[in-house]
Amino acid sequence: MDQARANFAMYYTLTQELLKFINKEDIDEFLELEHQRSDLVERMKALPETEEYRQTEECRVLVGKIKPLDMQVVYKAKAWLNKSRQQNATVHAYDIQNVNNLGNIFNKKY
């Protein structure tokens, strides 16, 4: 049960860190932490004590703290992704190299 308690505490800490790095838009660190959290979830699923710990009041309180943070992380990650896609689309909108070859002739200096 101690390992399950430690896993949930680590999940809470990683979620707080995810929120901190997505707020800073440090996506590389965010993705690394998300990978670590995914690995932790797999370990939690493999641990039989996890289900026993989930029935405790202590776990319910901790999950109550985690859920709003998780929602913020998902919301901010989606907002960042949409912003990134929009910026990428804007950059590609100005990319006219293959659109009109005649324009390239006029842009050359002779």
mmCIF file of N, CA, C and O in Angstrom:
data_model
loop_
_atom_site.group_PDB
_atom_site.id
_atom_site.type_symbol
_atom_site.label_atom_id
_atom_site.label_comp_id
_atom_site.label_asym_id
_atom_site.label_seq_id
_atom_site.Cartn_x
_atom_site.Cartn_y
_atom_site.Cartn_z
ATOM 1 N N MET A 1 0.826 -1.202 0.000
ATOM 2 C CA MET A 1 0.000 0.000 0.000
ATOM 3 C C MET A 1 0.868 1.263 0.000
ATOM 4 O O MET A 1 0.459 2.280 -0.545
ATOM 5 N N ASP A 2 2.054 1.163 0.591
ATOM 6 C CA ASP A 2 2.955 2.318 0.626
ATOM 7 C C ASP A 2 3.398 2.705 -0.783
ATOM 8 O O ASP A 2 3.516 3.892 -1.090
ATOM 9 N N GLN A 3 3.637 1.701 -1.621
ATOM 10 C CA GLN A 3 4.055 1.988 -2.998
ATOM 11 C C GLN A 3 2.925 2.659 -3.777
ATOM 12 O O GLN A 3 3.160 3.591 -4.542
ATOM 13 N N ALA A 4 1.705 2.218 -3.565
ATOM 14 C CA ALA A 4 0.558 2.832 -4.238
ATOM 15 C C ALA A 4 0.410 4.288 -3.788
ATOM 16 O O ALA A 4 0.164 5.176 -4.617
ATOM 17 N N ARG A 5 0.570 4.541 -2.514
ATOM 18 C CA ARG A 5 0.498 5.899 -1.968
ATOM 19 C C ARG A 5 1.587 6.774 -2.610
ATOM 20 O O ARG A 5 1.322 7.897 -3.035
ATOM 21 N N ALA A 6 2.804 6.236 -2.694
ATOM 22 C CA ALA A 6 3.914 6.976 -3.288
ATOM 23 C C ALA A 6 3.664 7.245 -4.774
ATOM 24 O O ALA A 6 3.979 8.338 -5.272
ATOM 25 N N ASN A 7 3.092 6.279 -5.473
ATOM 26 C CA ASN A 7 2.790 6.460 -6.900
ATOM 27 C C ASN A 7 1.770 7.575 -7.119
ATOM 28 O O ASN A 7 1.925 8.392 -8.020
ATOM 29 N N PHE A 8 0.737 7.602 -6.302
ATOM 30 C CA PHE A 8 -0.269 8.646 -6.447
ATOM 31 C C PHE A 8 0.310 10.014 -6.108
ATOM 32 O O PHE A 8 -0.002 11.012 -6.763
ATOM 33 N N ALA A 9 1.169 10.066 -5.097
ATOM 34 C CA ALA A 9 1.822 11.332 -4.742
ATOM 35 C C ALA A 9 2.721 11.797 -5.892
ATOM 36 O O ALA A 9 2.746 12.990 -6.224
ATOM 37 N N MET A 10 3.425 10.866 -6.511
ATOM 38 C CA MET A 10 4.285 11.207 -7.644
ATOM 39 C C MET A 10 3.446 11.673 -8.831
ATOM 40 O O MET A 10 3.813 12.623 -9.520
ATOM 41 N N TYR A 11 2.312 11.032 -9.059
ATOM 42 C CA TYR A 11 1.423 11.439 -10.144
ATOM 43 C C TYR A 11 0.955 12.879 -9.918
ATOM 44 O O TYR A 11 0.929 13.689 -10.851
ATOM 45 N N TYR A 12 0.594 13.196 -8.687
ATOM 46 C CA TYR A 12 0.162 14.552 -8.341
ATOM 47 C C TYR A 12 1.289 15.554 -8.602
ATOM 48 O O TYR A 12 1.076 16.602 -9.215
ATOM 49 N N THR A 13 2.498 15.216 -8.186
ATOM 50 C CA THR A 13 3.646 16.094 -8.385
ATOM 51 C C THR A 13 3.942 16.292 -9.872
ATOM 52 O O THR A 13 4.173 17.424 -10.316
ATOM 53 N N LEU A 14 3.923 15.209 -10.634
ATOM 54 C CA LEU A 14 4.164 15.318 -12.072
ATOM 55 C C LEU A 14 3.098 16.168 -12.762
ATOM 56 O O LEU A 14 3.400 16.937 -13.675
ATOM 57 N N THR A 15 1.863 16.050 -12.311
ATOM 58 C CA THR A 15 0.783 16.848 -12.891
ATOM 59 C C THR A 15 1.000 18.325 -12.602
ATOM 60 O O THR A 15 0.800 19.175 -13.487
ATOM 61 N N GLN A 16 1.432 18.652 -11.391
ATOM 62 C CA GLN A 16 1.744 20.046 -11.063
ATOM 63 C C GLN A 16 2.881 20.567 -11.942
ATOM 64 O O GLN A 16 2.829 21.705 -12.426
ATOM 65 N N GLU A 17 3.890 19.741 -12.142
ATOM 66 C CA GLU A 17 5.024 20.140 -12.973
ATOM 67 C C GLU A 17 4.598 20.308 -14.436
ATOM 68 O O GLU A 17 5.059 21.226 -15.117
ATOM 69 N N LEU A 18 3.733 19.428 -14.920
ATOM 70 C CA LEU A 18 3.225 19.565 -16.283
ATOM 71 C C LEU A 18 2.549 20.919 -16.476
ATOM 72 O O LEU A 18 2.768 21.600 -17.477
ATOM 73 N N LEU A 19 1.743 21.297 -15.507
ATOM 74 C CA LEU A 19 1.036 22.572 -15.580
ATOM 75 C C LEU A 19 2.033 23.733 -15.587
ATOM 76 O O LEU A 19 1.878 24.686 -16.353
ATOM 77 N N LYS A 20 3.071 23.620 -14.783
ATOM 78 C CA LYS A 20 4.077 24.674 -14.721
ATOM 79 C C LYS A 20 4.781 24.835 -16.072
ATOM 80 O O LYS A 20 4.946 25.950 -16.563
ATOM 81 N N PHE A 21 5.162 23.726 -16.702
ATOM 82 C CA PHE A 21 5.899 23.813 -17.958
ATOM 83 C C PHE A 21 5.017 24.168 -19.145
ATOM 84 O O PHE A 21 5.481 24.819 -20.074
ATOM 85 N N ILE A 22 3.754 23.770 -19.136
ATOM 86 C CA ILE A 22 2.869 24.178 -20.235
ATOM 87 C C ILE A 22 2.578 25.670 -20.118
ATOM 88 O O ILE A 22 2.435 26.364 -21.125
ATOM 89 N N ASN A 23 2.527 26.192 -18.899
ATOM 90 C CA ASN A 23 2.341 27.636 -18.717
ATOM 91 C C ASN A 23 3.533 28.419 -19.254
ATOM 92 O O ASN A 23 3.383 29.511 -19.786
ATOM 93 N N LYS A 24 4.732 27.857 -19.112
ATOM 94 C CA LYS A 24 5.952 28.492 -19.629
ATOM 95 C C LYS A 24 6.133 28.234 -21.124
ATOM 96 O O LYS A 24 7.048 28.777 -21.730
ATOM 97 N N GLU A 25 5.298 27.381 -21.682
ATOM 98 C CA GLU A 25 5.395 26.923 -23.068
ATOM 99 C C GLU A 25 6.742 26.258 -23.342
ATOM 100 O O GLU A 25 7.303 26.366 -24.430
ATOM 101 N N ASP A 26 7.245 25.550 -22.337
ATOM 102 C CA ASP A 26 8.454 24.737 -22.487
ATOM 103 C C ASP A 26 7.991 23.336 -22.879
ATOM 104 O O ASP A 26 7.857 22.441 -22.042
ATOM 105 N N ILE A 27 7.736 23.164 -24.156
ATOM 106 C CA ILE A 27 7.082 21.953 -24.649
ATOM 107 C C ILE A 27 7.988 20.733 -24.568
ATOM 108 O O ILE A 27 7.522 19.629 -24.293
ATOM 109 N N ASP A 28 9.280 20.911 -24.770
ATOM 110 C CA ASP A 28 10.191 19.768 -24.670
ATOM 111 C C ASP A 28 10.152 19.160 -23.273
ATOM 112 O O ASP A 28 10.044 17.938 -23.117
ATOM 113 N N GLU A 29 10.237 19.990 -22.266
ATOM 114 C CA GLU A 29 10.187 19.500 -20.883
ATOM 115 C C GLU A 29 8.799 18.939 -20.567
ATOM 116 O O GLU A 29 8.663 17.930 -19.884
ATOM 117 N N PHE A 30 7.765 19.601 -21.076
ATOM 118 C CA PHE A 30 6.396 19.132 -20.892
ATOM 119 C C PHE A 30 6.236 17.712 -21.433
ATOM 120 O O PHE A 30 5.682 16.839 -20.763
ATOM 121 N N LEU A 31 6.729 17.481 -22.642
ATOM 122 C CA LEU A 31 6.597 16.166 -23.258
ATOM 123 C C LEU A 31 7.397 15.102 -22.504
ATOM 124 O O LEU A 31 6.945 13.959 -22.372
ATOM 125 N N GLU A 32 8.559 15.480 -21.997
ATOM 126 C CA GLU A 32 9.358 14.541 -21.210
ATOM 127 C C GLU A 32 8.618 14.149 -19.924
ATOM 128 O O GLU A 32 8.562 12.976 -19.551
ATOM 129 N N LEU A 33 8.042 15.136 -19.260
ATOM 130 C CA LEU A 33 7.281 14.847 -18.037
ATOM 131 C C LEU A 33 6.040 14.017 -18.336
ATOM 132 O O LEU A 33 5.671 13.139 -17.550
ATOM 133 N N GLU A 34 5.394 14.290 -19.466
ATOM 134 C CA GLU A 34 4.212 13.504 -19.845
ATOM 135 C C GLU A 34 4.601 12.053 -20.080
ATOM 136 O O GLU A 34 3.868 11.142 -19.712
ATOM 137 N N HIS A 35 5.751 11.842 -20.677
ATOM 138 C CA HIS A 35 6.246 10.480 -20.888
ATOM 139 C C HIS A 35 6.491 9.791 -19.538
ATOM 140 O O HIS A 35 6.107 8.623 -19.347
ATOM 141 N N GLN A 36 7.105 10.508 -18.610
ATOM 142 C CA GLN A 36 7.346 9.951 -17.278
ATOM 143 C C GLN A 36 6.028 9.620 -16.582
ATOM 144 O O GLN A 36 5.905 8.586 -15.921
ATOM 145 N N ARG A 37 5.049 10.499 -16.733
ATOM 146 C CA ARG A 37 3.753 10.266 -16.093
ATOM 147 C C ARG A 37 3.050 9.061 -16.716
ATOM 148 O O ARG A 37 2.427 8.271 -16.008
ATOM 149 N N SER A 38 3.175 8.896 -18.022
ATOM 150 C CA SER A 38 2.585 7.726 -18.682
ATOM 151 C C SER A 38 3.222 6.433 -18.183
ATOM 152 O O SER A 38 2.524 5.438 -17.950
ATOM 153 N N ASP A 39 4.541 6.458 -18.018
ATOM 154 C CA ASP A 39 5.227 5.291 -17.459
ATOM 155 C C ASP A 39 4.744 4.999 -16.044
ATOM 156 O O ASP A 39 4.547 3.839 -15.668
ATOM 157 N N LEU A 40 4.547 6.050 -15.265
ATOM 158 C CA LEU A 40 4.058 5.885 -13.898
ATOM 159 C C LEU A 40 2.660 5.262 -13.888
ATOM 160 O O LEU A 40 2.367 4.382 -13.080
ATOM 161 N N VAL A 41 1.811 5.685 -14.793
ATOM 162 C CA VAL A 41 0.457 5.126 -14.887
ATOM 163 C C VAL A 41 0.515 3.631 -15.183
ATOM 164 O O VAL A 41 -0.234 2.842 -14.588
ATOM 165 N N GLU A 42 1.412 3.241 -16.064
ATOM 166 C CA GLU A 42 1.564 1.811 -16.370
ATOM 167 C C GLU A 42 2.017 1.035 -15.129
ATOM 168 O O GLU A 42 1.528 -0.067 -14.871
ATOM 169 N N ARG A 43 2.928 1.608 -14.370
ATOM 170 C CA ARG A 43 3.362 0.947 -13.129
ATOM 171 C C ARG A 43 2.223 0.884 -12.117
ATOM 172 O O ARG A 43 2.077 -0.106 -11.393
ATOM 173 N N MET A 44 1.417 1.922 -12.067
ATOM 174 C CA MET A 44 0.282 1.944 -11.141
ATOM 175 C C MET A 44 -0.730 0.858 -11.510
ATOM 176 O O MET A 44 -1.274 0.192 -10.636
ATOM 177 N N LYS A 45 -0.973 0.690 -12.797
ATOM 178 C CA LYS A 45 -1.918 -0.336 -13.245
ATOM 179 C C LYS A 45 -1.407 -1.737 -12.925
ATOM 180 O O LYS A 45 -2.203 -2.631 -12.633
ATOM 181 N N ALA A 46 -0.100 -1.917 -12.979
ATOM 182 C CA ALA A 46 0.487 -3.239 -12.734
ATOM 183 C C ALA A 46 0.552 -3.591 -11.250
ATOM 184 O O ALA A 46 0.662 -4.760 -10.892
ATOM 185 N N LEU A 47 0.442 -2.601 -10.392
ATOM 186 C CA LEU A 47 0.552 -2.826 -8.947
ATOM 187 C C LEU A 47 -0.815 -3.212 -8.377
ATOM 188 O O LEU A 47 -1.758 -2.415 -8.433
ATOM 189 N N PRO A 48 -0.951 -4.403 -7.802
ATOM 190 C CA PRO A 48 -2.258 -4.829 -7.280
ATOM 191 C C PRO A 48 -2.754 -3.966 -6.114
ATOM 192 O O PRO A 48 -3.959 -3.839 -5.911
ATOM 193 N N GLU A 49 -1.842 -3.363 -5.387
ATOM 194 C CA GLU A 49 -2.225 -2.539 -4.237
ATOM 195 C C GLU A 49 -2.929 -1.247 -4.641
ATOM 196 O O GLU A 49 -3.572 -0.611 -3.811
ATOM 197 N N THR A 50 -2.822 -0.875 -5.906
ATOM 198 C CA THR A 50 -3.417 0.375 -6.363
ATOM 199 C C THR A 50 -4.922 0.389 -6.139
ATOM 200 O O THR A 50 -5.477 1.376 -5.654
ATOM 201 N N GLU A 51 -5.598 -0.691 -6.483
ATOM 202 C CA GLU A 51 -7.056 -0.752 -6.301
ATOM 203 C C GLU A 51 -7.433 -0.658 -4.830
ATOM 204 O O GLU A 51 -8.419 -0.020 -4.468
ATOM 205 N N GLU A 52 -6.670 -1.280 -3.992
ATOM 206 C CA GLU A 52 -6.923 -1.211 -2.550
ATOM 207 C C GLU A 52 -6.752 0.222 -2.047
ATOM 208 O O GLU A 52 -7.571 0.717 -1.273
ATOM 209 N N TYR A 53 -5.702 0.878 -2.510
ATOM 210 C CA TYR A 53 -5.451 2.256 -2.082
ATOM 211 C C TYR A 53 -6.527 3.203 -2.603
ATOM 212 O O TYR A 53 -6.913 4.149 -1.920
ATOM 213 N N ARG A 54 -7.039 2.945 -3.801
ATOM 214 C CA ARG A 54 -8.070 3.820 -4.381
ATOM 215 C C ARG A 54 -9.342 3.865 -3.540
ATOM 216 O O ARG A 54 -10.123 4.801 -3.651
ATOM 217 N N GLN A 55 -9.548 2.861 -2.713
ATOM 218 C CA GLN A 55 -10.750 2.809 -1.874
ATOM 219 C C GLN A 55 -10.627 3.661 -0.621
ATOM 220 O O GLN A 55 -11.609 3.880 0.086
ATOM 221 N N THR A 56 -9.435 4.165 -0.332
ATOM 222 C CA THR A 56 -9.225 4.935 0.901
ATOM 223 C C THR A 56 -9.669 6.386 0.723
ATOM 224 O O THR A 56 -9.693 6.923 -0.388
ATOM 225 N N GLU A 57 -9.985 7.004 1.831
ATOM 226 C CA GLU A 57 -10.366 8.418 1.830
ATOM 227 C C GLU A 57 -9.189 9.296 1.424
ATOM 228 O O GLU A 57 -9.356 10.302 0.722
ATOM 229 N N GLU A 58 -7.997 8.918 1.854
ATOM 230 C CA GLU A 58 -6.781 9.659 1.500
ATOM 231 C C GLU A 58 -6.634 9.748 -0.014
ATOM 232 O O GLU A 58 -6.322 10.817 -0.562
ATOM 233 N N CYS A 59 -6.874 8.653 -0.705
ATOM 234 C CA CYS A 59 -6.767 8.622 -2.156
ATOM 235 C C CYS A 59 -7.854 9.479 -2.796
ATOM 236 O O CYS A 59 -7.596 10.199 -3.753
ATOM 237 N N ARG A 60 -9.055 9.409 -2.275
ATOM 238 C CA ARG A 60 -10.157 10.209 -2.830
ATOM 239 C C ARG A 60 -9.844 11.702 -2.742
ATOM 240 O O ARG A 60 -10.133 12.462 -3.668
ATOM 241 N N VAL A 61 -9.257 12.124 -1.632
ATOM 242 C CA VAL A 61 -8.887 13.526 -1.457
ATOM 243 C C VAL A 61 -7.812 13.905 -2.483
ATOM 244 O O VAL A 61 -7.890 14.962 -3.123
ATOM 245 N N LEU A 62 -6.820 13.040 -2.636
ATOM 246 C CA LEU A 62 -5.737 13.300 -3.580
ATOM 247 C C LEU A 62 -6.255 13.338 -5.019
ATOM 248 O O LEU A 62 -5.887 14.228 -5.793
ATOM 249 N N VAL A 63 -7.126 12.422 -5.369
ATOM 250 C CA VAL A 63 -7.714 12.416 -6.715
ATOM 251 C C VAL A 63 -8.538 13.680 -6.931
ATOM 252 O O VAL A 63 -8.541 14.252 -8.025
ATOM 253 N N GLY A 64 -9.194 14.159 -5.876
ATOM 254 C CA GLY A 64 -9.938 15.418 -5.964
ATOM 255 C C GLY A 64 -9.030 16.600 -6.266
ATOM 256 O O GLY A 64 -9.444 17.558 -6.920
ATOM 257 N N LYS A 65 -7.781 16.542 -5.823
ATOM 258 C CA LYS A 65 -6.809 17.592 -6.134
ATOM 259 C C LYS A 65 -6.244 17.425 -7.547
ATOM 260 O O LYS A 65 -5.923 18.409 -8.206
ATOM 261 N N ILE A 66 -6.116 16.181 -7.967
ATOM 262 C CA ILE A 66 -5.493 15.893 -9.268
ATOM 263 C C ILE A 66 -6.427 16.238 -10.427
ATOM 264 O O ILE A 66 -5.980 16.794 -11.440
ATOM 265 N N LYS A 67 -7.701 15.935 -10.309
ATOM 266 C CA LYS A 67 -8.636 16.113 -11.430
ATOM 267 C C LYS A 67 -8.653 17.533 -11.995
ATOM 268 O O LYS A 67 -8.552 17.710 -13.209
ATOM 269 N N PRO A 68 -8.773 18.575 -11.155
ATOM 270 C CA PRO A 68 -8.779 19.931 -11.734
ATOM 271 C C PRO A 68 -7.450 20.283 -12.420
ATOM 272 O O PRO A 68 -7.437 20.965 -13.446
ATOM 273 N N LEU A 69 -6.346 19.799 -11.854
ATOM 274 C CA LEU A 69 -5.046 20.054 -12.471
ATOM 275 C C LEU A 69 -4.958 19.362 -13.829
ATOM 276 O O LEU A 69 -4.468 19.940 -14.797
ATOM 277 N N ASP A 70 -5.431 18.120 -13.872
ATOM 278 C CA ASP A 70 -5.449 17.376 -15.135
ATOM 279 C C ASP A 70 -6.261 18.116 -16.199
ATOM 280 O O ASP A 70 -5.853 18.203 -17.356
ATOM 281 N N MET A 71 -7.400 18.636 -15.798
ATOM 282 C CA MET A 71 -8.254 19.361 -16.740
ATOM 283 C C MET A 71 -7.540 20.608 -17.262
ATOM 284 O O MET A 71 -7.620 20.917 -18.449
ATOM 285 N N GLN A 72 -6.828 21.310 -16.382
ATOM 286 C CA GLN A 72 -6.084 22.497 -16.805
ATOM 287 C C GLN A 72 -4.967 22.123 -17.774
ATOM 288 O O GLN A 72 -4.752 22.814 -18.773
ATOM 289 N N VAL A 73 -4.273 21.034 -17.473
ATOM 290 C CA VAL A 73 -3.181 20.586 -18.341
ATOM 291 C C VAL A 73 -3.729 20.257 -19.727
ATOM 292 O O VAL A 73 -3.179 20.694 -20.747
ATOM 293 N N VAL A 74 -4.808 19.522 -19.785
ATOM 294 C CA VAL A 74 -5.398 19.135 -21.079
ATOM 295 C C VAL A 74 -5.861 20.378 -21.842
ATOM 296 O O VAL A 74 -5.580 20.532 -23.038
ATOM 297 N N TYR A 75 -6.535 21.281 -21.153
ATOM 298 C CA TYR A 75 -7.031 22.496 -21.792
ATOM 299 C C TYR A 75 -5.878 23.326 -22.354
ATOM 300 O O TYR A 75 -5.908 23.770 -23.503
ATOM 301 N N LYS A 76 -4.844 23.529 -21.544
ATOM 302 C CA LYS A 76 -3.715 24.356 -21.978
ATOM 303 C C LYS A 76 -2.899 23.675 -23.069
ATOM 304 O O LYS A 76 -2.391 24.337 -23.974
ATOM 305 N N ALA A 77 -2.783 22.366 -23.005
ATOM 306 C CA ALA A 77 -2.062 21.640 -24.055
ATOM 307 C C ALA A 77 -2.822 21.741 -25.374
ATOM 308 O O ALA A 77 -2.215 21.943 -26.432
ATOM 309 N N LYS A 78 -4.138 21.614 -25.329
ATOM 310 C CA LYS A 78 -4.941 21.748 -26.549
ATOM 311 C C LYS A 78 -4.847 23.169 -27.097
ATOM 312 O O LYS A 78 -4.747 23.374 -28.304
ATOM 313 N N ALA A 79 -4.875 24.160 -26.206
ATOM 314 C CA ALA A 79 -4.758 25.554 -26.643
ATOM 315 C C ALA A 79 -3.399 25.795 -27.285
ATOM 316 O O ALA A 79 -3.302 26.453 -28.334
ATOM 317 N N TRP A 80 -2.335 25.250 -26.689
ATOM 318 C CA TRP A 80 -1.011 25.408 -27.274
ATOM 319 C C TRP A 80 -0.950 24.734 -28.643
ATOM 320 O O TRP A 80 -0.400 25.291 -29.588
ATOM 321 N N LEU A 81 -1.507 23.535 -28.756
ATOM 322 C CA LEU A 81 -1.492 22.805 -30.021
ATOM 323 C C LEU A 81 -2.239 23.570 -31.102
ATOM 324 O O LEU A 81 -1.758 23.690 -32.242
ATOM 325 N N ASN A 82 -3.404 24.116 -30.757
ATOM 326 C CA ASN A 82 -4.169 24.895 -31.731
ATOM 327 C C ASN A 82 -3.391 26.138 -32.170
ATOM 328 O O ASN A 82 -3.367 26.482 -33.352
ATOM 329 N N LYS A 83 -2.763 26.812 -31.221
ATOM 330 C CA LYS A 83 -1.959 27.996 -31.528
ATOM 331 C C LYS A 83 -0.787 27.623 -32.436
ATOM 332 O O LYS A 83 -0.497 28.316 -33.410
ATOM 333 N N SER A 84 -0.159 26.523 -32.130
ATOM 334 C CA SER A 84 0.970 26.053 -32.930
ATOM 335 C C SER A 84 0.524 25.703 -34.347
ATOM 336 O O SER A 84 1.199 26.049 -35.322
ATOM 337 N N ARG A 85 -0.585 25.034 -34.466
ATOM 338 C CA ARG A 85 -1.116 24.684 -35.799
ATOM 339 C C ARG A 85 -1.459 25.940 -36.592
ATOM 340 O O ARG A 85 -1.215 26.014 -37.794
ATOM 341 N N GLN A 86 -2.029 26.927 -35.906
ATOM 342 C CA GLN A 86 -2.395 28.170 -36.578
ATOM 343 C C GLN A 86 -1.143 28.902 -37.073
ATOM 344 O O GLN A 86 -1.109 29.400 -38.193
ATOM 345 N N GLN A 87 -0.108 28.947 -36.239
ATOM 346 C CA GLN A 87 1.141 29.589 -36.650
ATOM 347 C C GLN A 87 1.769 28.842 -37.825
ATOM 348 O O GLN A 87 2.288 29.465 -38.753
ATOM 349 N N ASN A 88 1.706 27.521 -37.774
ATOM 350 C CA ASN A 88 2.254 26.709 -38.852
ATOM 351 C C ASN A 88 1.490 26.955 -40.156
ATOM 352 O O ASN A 88 2.090 27.079 -41.225
ATOM 353 N N ALA A 89 0.186 27.048 -40.061
ATOM 354 C CA ALA A 89 -0.627 27.307 -41.252
ATOM 355 C C ALA A 89 -0.329 28.688 -41.819
ATOM 356 O O ALA A 89 -0.276 28.871 -43.041
ATOM 357 N N THR A 90 -0.103 29.657 -40.941
ATOM 358 C CA THR A 90 0.221 31.009 -41.391
ATOM 359 C C THR A 90 1.550 31.025 -42.128
ATOM 360 O O THR A 90 1.682 31.653 -43.178
ATOM 361 N N VAL A 91 2.521 30.318 -41.593
ATOM 362 C CA VAL A 91 3.824 30.244 -42.251
ATOM 363 C C VAL A 91 3.692 29.602 -43.630
ATOM 364 O O VAL A 91 4.252 30.089 -44.612
ATOM 365 N N HIS A 92 2.929 28.530 -43.720
ATOM 366 C CA HIS A 92 2.761 27.845 -45.006
ATOM 367 C C HIS A 92 1.928 28.659 -45.993
ATOM 368 O O HIS A 92 2.057 28.480 -47.203
ATOM 369 N N ALA A 93 1.102 29.552 -45.494
ATOM 370 C CA ALA A 93 0.314 30.397 -46.386
ATOM 371 C C ALA A 93 1.219 31.335 -47.180
ATOM 372 O O ALA A 93 0.908 31.706 -48.311
ATOM 373 N N TYR A 94 2.328 31.713 -46.596
ATOM 374 C CA TYR A 94 3.275 32.592 -47.285
ATOM 375 C C TYR A 94 4.294 31.825 -48.118
ATOM 376 O O TYR A 94 5.117 32.421 -48.802
ATOM 377 N N ASP A 95 4.254 30.540 -48.050
ATOM 378 C CA ASP A 95 5.182 29.703 -48.808
ATOM 379 C C ASP A 95 4.615 29.487 -50.208
ATOM 380 O O ASP A 95 3.787 28.614 -50.432
ATOM 381 N N ILE A 96 5.076 30.299 -51.159
ATOM 382 C CA ILE A 96 4.499 30.247 -52.516
ATOM 383 C C ILE A 96 5.497 29.743 -53.545
ATOM 384 O O ILE A 96 5.336 29.984 -54.731
ATOM 385 N N GLN A 97 6.499 29.040 -53.123
ATOM 386 C CA GLN A 97 7.531 28.598 -54.059
ATOM 387 C C GLN A 97 6.979 27.753 -55.192
ATOM 388 O O GLN A 97 7.379 27.916 -56.335
ATOM 389 N N ASN A 98 6.107 26.848 -54.911
ATOM 390 C CA ASN A 98 5.624 25.929 -55.943
ATOM 391 C C ASN A 98 4.278 26.346 -56.526
ATOM 392 O O ASN A 98 3.717 25.643 -57.337
ATOM 393 N N VAL A 99 3.771 27.474 -56.099
ATOM 394 C CA VAL A 99 2.453 27.884 -56.559
ATOM 395 C C VAL A 99 2.507 28.503 -57.951
ATOM 396 O O VAL A 99 1.781 28.142 -58.842
ATOM 397 N N ASN A 100 3.414 29.444 -58.127
ATOM 398 C CA ASN A 100 3.453 30.169 -59.388
ATOM 399 C C ASN A 100 4.909 30.363 -59.805
ATOM 400 O O ASN A 100 5.610 31.199 -59.277
ATOM 401 N N ASN A 101 5.341 29.619 -60.790
ATOM 402 C CA ASN A 101 6.721 29.722 -61.244
ATOM 403 C C ASN A 101 6.994 31.048 -61.946
ATOM 404 O O ASN A 101 8.126 31.521 -61.971
ATOM 405 N N LEU A 102 5.997 31.667 -62.519
ATOM 406 C CA LEU A 102 6.178 32.951 -63.190
ATOM 407 C C LEU A 102 6.626 34.020 -62.193
ATOM 408 O O LEU A 102 7.474 34.853 -62.495
ATOM 409 N N GLY A 103 6.090 33.974 -60.991
ATOM 410 C CA GLY A 103 6.480 34.935 -59.950
ATOM 411 C C GLY A 103 7.942 34.814 -59.595
ATOM 412 O O GLY A 103 8.609 35.798 -59.281
ATOM 413 N N ASN A 104 8.490 33.608 -59.661
ATOM 414 C CA ASN A 104 9.903 33.410 -59.358
ATOM 415 C C ASN A 104 10.797 34.095 -60.387
ATOM 416 O O ASN A 104 11.881 34.557 -60.063
ATOM 417 N N ILE A 105 10.353 34.166 -61.608
ATOM 418 C CA ILE A 105 11.133 34.830 -62.657
ATOM 419 C C ILE A 105 11.267 36.312 -62.354
ATOM 420 O O ILE A 105 12.316 36.916 -62.482
ATOM 421 N N PHE A 106 10.175 36.921 -61.905
ATOM 422 C CA PHE A 106 10.192 38.345 -61.614
ATOM 423 C C PHE A 106 10.969 38.687 -60.361
ATOM 424 O O PHE A 106 11.421 39.796 -60.192
ATOM 425 N N ASN A 107 11.140 37.731 -59.452
ATOM 426 C CA ASN A 107 11.835 37.981 -58.211
ATOM 427 C C ASN A 107 13.348 37.852 -58.334
ATOM 428 O O ASN A 107 14.072 38.248 -57.445
ATOM 429 N N LYS A 108 13.832 37.309 -59.420
ATOM 430 C CA LYS A 108 15.272 37.141 -59.600
ATOM 431 C C LYS A 108 15.917 38.461 -59.990
ATOM 432 O O LYS A 108 15.352 39.252 -60.737
ATOM 433 N N LYS A 109 17.114 38.661 -59.493
ATOM 434 C CA LYS A 109 17.890 39.854 -59.878
ATOM 435 C C LYS A 109 18.854 39.456 -60.973
ATOM 436 O O LYS A 109 19.577 38.473 -60.852
ATOM 437 N N TYR A 110 18.856 40.218 -62.058
ATOM 438 C CA TYR A 110 19.748 39.933 -63.178
ATOM 439 C C TYR A 110 20.840 40.956 -63.226
ATOM 440 O O TYR A 110 20.771 42.072 -62.970
#
